[in-house]
PDB file of C-alpha atoms in Angstrom:
ATOM      1  CA  MET A   1      17.652 -51.024  19.324  1.00  0.00           C
ATOM      2  CA  ALA A   2      16.162 -54.479  20.050  1.00  0.00           C
ATOM      3  CA  GLU A   3      12.307 -54.712  20.600  1.00  0.00           C
ATOM      4  CA  LYS A   4      10.842 -53.527  23.613  1.00  0.00           C
ATOM      5  CA  THR A   5       8.896 -56.107  25.542  1.00  0.00           C
ATOM      6  CA  VAL A   6       6.392 -55.127  28.352  1.00  0.00           C
ATOM      7  CA  HIS A   7       5.435 -57.972  30.602  1.00  0.00           C
ATOM      8  CA  SER A   8       1.810 -58.373  31.595  1.00  0.00           C
ATOM      9  CA  GLU A   9       1.578 -61.335  33.912  1.00  0.00           C
ATOM     10  CA  GLU A  10      -2.198 -61.738  33.367  1.00  0.00           C
ATOM     11  CA  LEU A  11      -2.363 -61.568  29.593  1.00  0.00           C
ATOM     12  CA  GLY A  12       0.992 -62.083  28.052  1.00  0.00           C
ATOM     13  CA  ASP A  13       3.834 -60.076  26.443  1.00  0.00           C
ATOM     14  CA  ILE A  14       3.435 -56.811  24.403  1.00  0.00           C
ATOM     15  CA  VAL A  15       6.296 -56.381  22.055  1.00  0.00           C
ATOM     16  CA  ILE A  16       7.044 -52.793  20.492  1.00  0.00           C
ATOM     17  CA  ALA A  17       9.337 -52.734  17.491  1.00  0.00           C
ATOM     18  CA  PRO A  18      11.824 -49.904  17.142  1.00  0.00           C
ATOM     19  CA  GLU A  19      10.273 -48.924  13.878  1.00  0.00           C
ATOM     20  CA  VAL A  20       7.007 -48.040  15.780  1.00  0.00           C
ATOM     21  CA  LEU A  21       8.883 -45.603  18.000  1.00  0.00           C
ATOM     22  CA  GLU A  22      10.553 -44.125  14.864  1.00  0.00           C
ATOM     23  CA  VAL A  23       7.260 -43.443  13.206  1.00  0.00           C
ATOM     24  CA  ILE A  24       5.807 -41.987  16.348  1.00  0.00           C
ATOM     25  CA  ILE A  25       8.901 -39.679  16.677  1.00  0.00           C
ATOM     26  CA  GLY A  26       8.886 -38.631  13.016  1.00  0.00           C
ATOM     27  CA  ILE A  27       5.109 -37.884  13.096  1.00  0.00           C
ATOM     28  CA  THR A  28       5.540 -35.826  16.126  1.00  0.00           C
ATOM     29  CA  THR A  29       8.518 -34.070  14.959  1.00  0.00           C
ATOM     30  CA  ALA A  30       6.920 -33.101  11.534  1.00  0.00           C
ATOM     31  CA  LYS A  31       3.904 -31.632  13.156  1.00  0.00           C
ATOM     32  CA  ILE A  32       5.926 -28.904  15.032  1.00  0.00           C
ATOM     33  CA  ASP A  33       5.755 -25.487  13.583  1.00  0.00           C
ATOM     34  CA  GLY A  34       9.123 -24.588  12.212  1.00  0.00           C
ATOM     35  CA  VAL A  35      10.126 -28.105  11.176  1.00  0.00           C
ATOM     36  CA  TYR A  36      10.568 -28.171   7.273  1.00  0.00           C
ATOM     37  CA  ALA A  37      11.402 -31.766   7.034  1.00  0.00           C
ATOM     38  CA  LEU A  38      13.397 -34.694   8.565  1.00  0.00           C
ATOM     39  CA  ARG A  39      16.533 -35.937   6.714  1.00  0.00           C
ATOM     40  CA  ASN A  40      16.371 -39.074   4.715  1.00  0.00           C
ATOM     41  CA  LYS A  41      17.320 -42.002   6.801  1.00  0.00           C
ATOM     42  CA  ARG A  42      20.369 -43.525   5.199  1.00  0.00           C
ATOM     43  CA  PHE A  43      19.771 -46.010   2.151  1.00  0.00           C
ATOM     44  CA  SER A  44      16.421 -47.325   3.285  1.00  0.00           C
ATOM     45  CA  ASP A  45      14.303 -44.485   1.920  1.00  0.00           C
ATOM     46  CA  SER A  46      15.379 -45.296  -1.544  1.00  0.00           C
ATOM     47  CA  LEU A  47      14.233 -48.893  -1.004  1.00  0.00           C
ATOM     48  CA  GLY A  48      10.554 -47.738  -0.207  1.00  0.00           C
ATOM     49  CA  LYS A  49      10.808 -47.360   3.483  1.00  0.00           C
ATOM     50  CA  LYS A  50       7.984 -45.239   4.826  1.00  0.00           C
ATOM     51  CA  ALA A  51       8.924 -41.622   5.193  1.00  0.00           C
ATOM     52  CA  GLU A  52       7.677 -41.189   8.651  1.00  0.00           C
ATOM     53  CA  GLY A  53      10.661 -42.758  10.365  1.00  0.00           C
ATOM     54  CA  ARG A  54      13.354 -41.145   8.393  1.00  0.00           C
ATOM     55  CA  GLY A  55      15.803 -38.836  10.087  1.00  0.00           C
ATOM     56  CA  VAL A  56      15.152 -40.670  13.583  1.00  0.00           C
ATOM     57  CA  TYR A  57      17.765 -42.972  15.038  1.00  0.00           C
ATOM     58  CA  ILE A  58      17.091 -44.877  18.338  1.00  0.00           C
ATOM     59  CA  ASP A  59      19.834 -46.479  20.574  1.00  0.00           C
ATOM     60  CA  THR A  60      19.516 -48.226  23.910  1.00  0.00           C
ATOM     61  CA  LYS A  61      22.668 -48.490  25.986  1.00  0.00           C
ATOM     62  CA  GLU A  62      22.943 -49.328  29.820  1.00  0.00           C
ATOM     63  CA  GLY A  63      19.001 -49.488  29.870  1.00  0.00           C
ATOM     64  CA  LYS A  64      18.637 -45.824  28.493  1.00  0.00           C
ATOM     65  CA  VAL A  65      16.731 -44.798  25.331  1.00  0.00           C
ATOM     66  CA  ALA A  66      18.419 -42.224  23.345  1.00  0.00           C
ATOM     67  CA  VAL A  67      16.905 -40.632  20.312  1.00  0.00           C
ATOM     68  CA  GLU A  68      18.811 -38.679  17.597  1.00  0.00           C
ATOM     69  CA  ILE A  69      16.702 -36.439  15.185  1.00  0.00           C
ATOM     70  CA  TYR A  70      17.954 -34.953  12.073  1.00  0.00           C
ATOM     71  CA  VAL A  71      15.847 -32.008  10.810  1.00  0.00           C
ATOM     72  CA  TYR A  72      15.631 -29.258   8.401  1.00  0.00           C
ATOM     73  CA  LEU A  73      14.046 -26.137   9.739  1.00  0.00           C
ATOM     74  CA  ALA A  74      12.388 -23.152   8.339  1.00  0.00           C
ATOM     75  CA  TYR A  75      14.207 -19.907   7.950  1.00  0.00           C
ATOM     76  CA  GLY A  76      13.477 -17.219  10.293  1.00  0.00           C
ATOM     77  CA  ILE A  77      12.337 -19.244  13.377  1.00  0.00           C
ATOM     78  CA  SER A  78      14.333 -19.613  16.599  1.00  0.00           C
ATOM     79  CA  ILE A  79      16.284 -22.740  16.416  1.00  0.00           C
ATOM     80  CA  PRO A  80      16.656 -23.247  20.230  1.00  0.00           C
ATOM     81  CA  THR A  81      12.821 -22.915  20.672  1.00  0.00           C
ATOM     82  CA  VAL A  82      11.754 -25.266  18.165  1.00  0.00           C
ATOM     83  CA  ALA A  83      14.548 -27.722  19.180  1.00  0.00           C
ATOM     84  CA  ILE A  84      13.297 -27.750  22.767  1.00  0.00           C
ATOM     85  CA  LYS A  85       9.750 -28.038  21.704  1.00  0.00           C
ATOM     86  CA  ILE A  86      10.748 -31.090  19.632  1.00  0.00           C
ATOM     87  CA  GLN A  87      12.445 -32.643  22.787  1.00  0.00           C
ATOM     88  CA  LYS A  88       9.633 -32.113  24.991  1.00  0.00           C
ATOM     89  CA  GLU A  89       6.861 -33.373  22.550  1.00  0.00           C
ATOM     90  CA  VAL A  90       8.709 -36.344  21.563  1.00  0.00           C
ATOM     91  CA  LYS A  91       9.317 -37.486  25.085  1.00  0.00           C
ATOM     92  CA  GLU A  92       5.686 -36.882  25.905  1.00  0.00           C
ATOM     93  CA  ALA A  93       4.355 -38.616  22.746  1.00  0.00           C
ATOM     94  CA  VAL A  94       6.488 -41.682  23.204  1.00  0.00           C
ATOM     95  CA  ALA A  95       5.566 -41.941  26.896  1.00  0.00           C
ATOM     96  CA  GLN A  96       1.790 -41.516  26.220  1.00  0.00           C
ATOM     97  CA  THR A  97       1.620 -44.163  23.309  1.00  0.00           C
ATOM     98  CA  THR A  98       4.091 -46.743  24.470  1.00  0.00           C
ATOM     99  CA  GLU A  99       4.797 -46.089  28.296  1.00  0.00           C
ATOM    100  CA  ILE A 100       8.549 -46.255  27.320  1.00  0.00           C
ATOM    101  CA  ILE A 101      10.508 -43.391  28.938  1.00  0.00           C
ATOM    102  CA  VAL A 102      12.935 -41.689  26.457  1.00  0.00           C
ATOM    103  CA  ASP A 103      16.091 -40.341  28.367  1.00  0.00           C
ATOM    104  CA  ASP A 104      17.667 -38.260  25.734  1.00  0.00           C
ATOM    105  CA  VAL A 105      16.403 -36.482  22.664  1.00  0.00           C
ATOM    106  CA  ASN A 106      19.322 -35.096  20.717  1.00  0.00           C
ATOM    107  CA  ILE A 107      18.234 -32.669  17.810  1.00  0.00           C
ATOM    108  CA  HIS A 108      20.615 -32.220  14.749  1.00  0.00           C
ATOM    109  CA  VAL A 109      19.708 -29.207  12.748  1.00  0.00           C
ATOM    110  CA  VAL A 110      21.145 -30.200   9.224  1.00  0.00           C
ATOM    111  CA  GLY A 111      19.739 -27.243   7.411  1.00  0.00           C
ATOM    112  CA  VAL A 112      17.732 -24.116   7.173  1.00  0.00           C
ATOM    113  CA  VAL A 113      15.136 -23.885   4.329  1.00  0.00           C
ATOM    114  CA  THR A 114      13.859 -20.873   2.876  1.00  0.00           C
ATOM    115  CA  GLU A 115      10.322 -20.869   1.159  1.00  0.00           C
ATOM    116  CA  LYS A 116      10.599 -21.148  -2.583  1.00  0.00           C
ATOM    117  CA  LEU A 117       8.775 -18.277  -4.329  1.00  0.00           C
ATOM    118  CA  PRO A 118       7.065 -18.975  -7.538  1.00  0.00           C
ATOM    119  CA  LYS A 119       8.691 -17.854 -10.783  1.00  0.00           C
ATOM    120  CA  PRO A 120       7.390 -14.571 -12.064  1.00  0.00           C
ATOM    121  CA  ASN A 121       5.325 -14.478 -15.194  1.00  0.00           C
ATOM    122  CA  PHE A 122       7.213 -11.922 -17.362  1.00  0.00           C
ATOM    123  CA  ALA A 123       4.088 -10.924 -19.238  1.00  0.00           C
ATOM    124  CA  ASP A 124       2.622  -9.623 -16.049  1.00  0.00           C
ATOM    125  CA  LEU A 125       5.593  -7.419 -15.329  1.00  0.00           C
ATOM    126  CA  PHE A 126       5.299  -5.268 -18.328  1.00  0.00           C
ATOM    127  CA  ASP A 127       2.505  -3.333 -20.176  1.00  0.00           C
ATOM    128  CA  GLU A 128       0.696  -5.330 -22.918  1.00  0.00           C
ATOM    129  CA  GLY A 129       2.368  -3.576 -25.818  1.00  0.00           C
ATOM    130  CA  PHE A 130       5.980  -3.515 -24.431  1.00  0.00           C
ATOM    131  CA  PHE A 131       7.253  -6.578 -26.373  1.00  0.00           C
ATOM    132  CA  ASN A 132       5.630  -5.436 -29.622  1.00  0.00           C
ATOM    133  CA  ALA A 133       7.326  -1.975 -29.556  1.00  0.00           C
TER     134      ALA A 133
END
């Protein structure tokens, strides 16, 4: 996606880089209950790119803005409910912060993550003298 330029006849131009939209979308998505994480964005994460934009891809064709979001969701939630909430909140956040209208927000659920339980302490499972008997 090329940079978005907003013309202001009185003051000059305002240019919004695509990375700004990626960060807004990433932060908005990560704050939604049921979202465990966003998928790493290609190779750029290993080169030190900030994590907020990962898993977010923006494309503009024929004057339309389309967003692809790749997420891991928490086990036990309603996938359609969370996906719809992501779509609505992303469109709203981008419109409020940049005045750019997002036409499509496509959600790709790439995995479901269960909460990792801590390893049990075996000494707590048995009586104090069990191992000495």
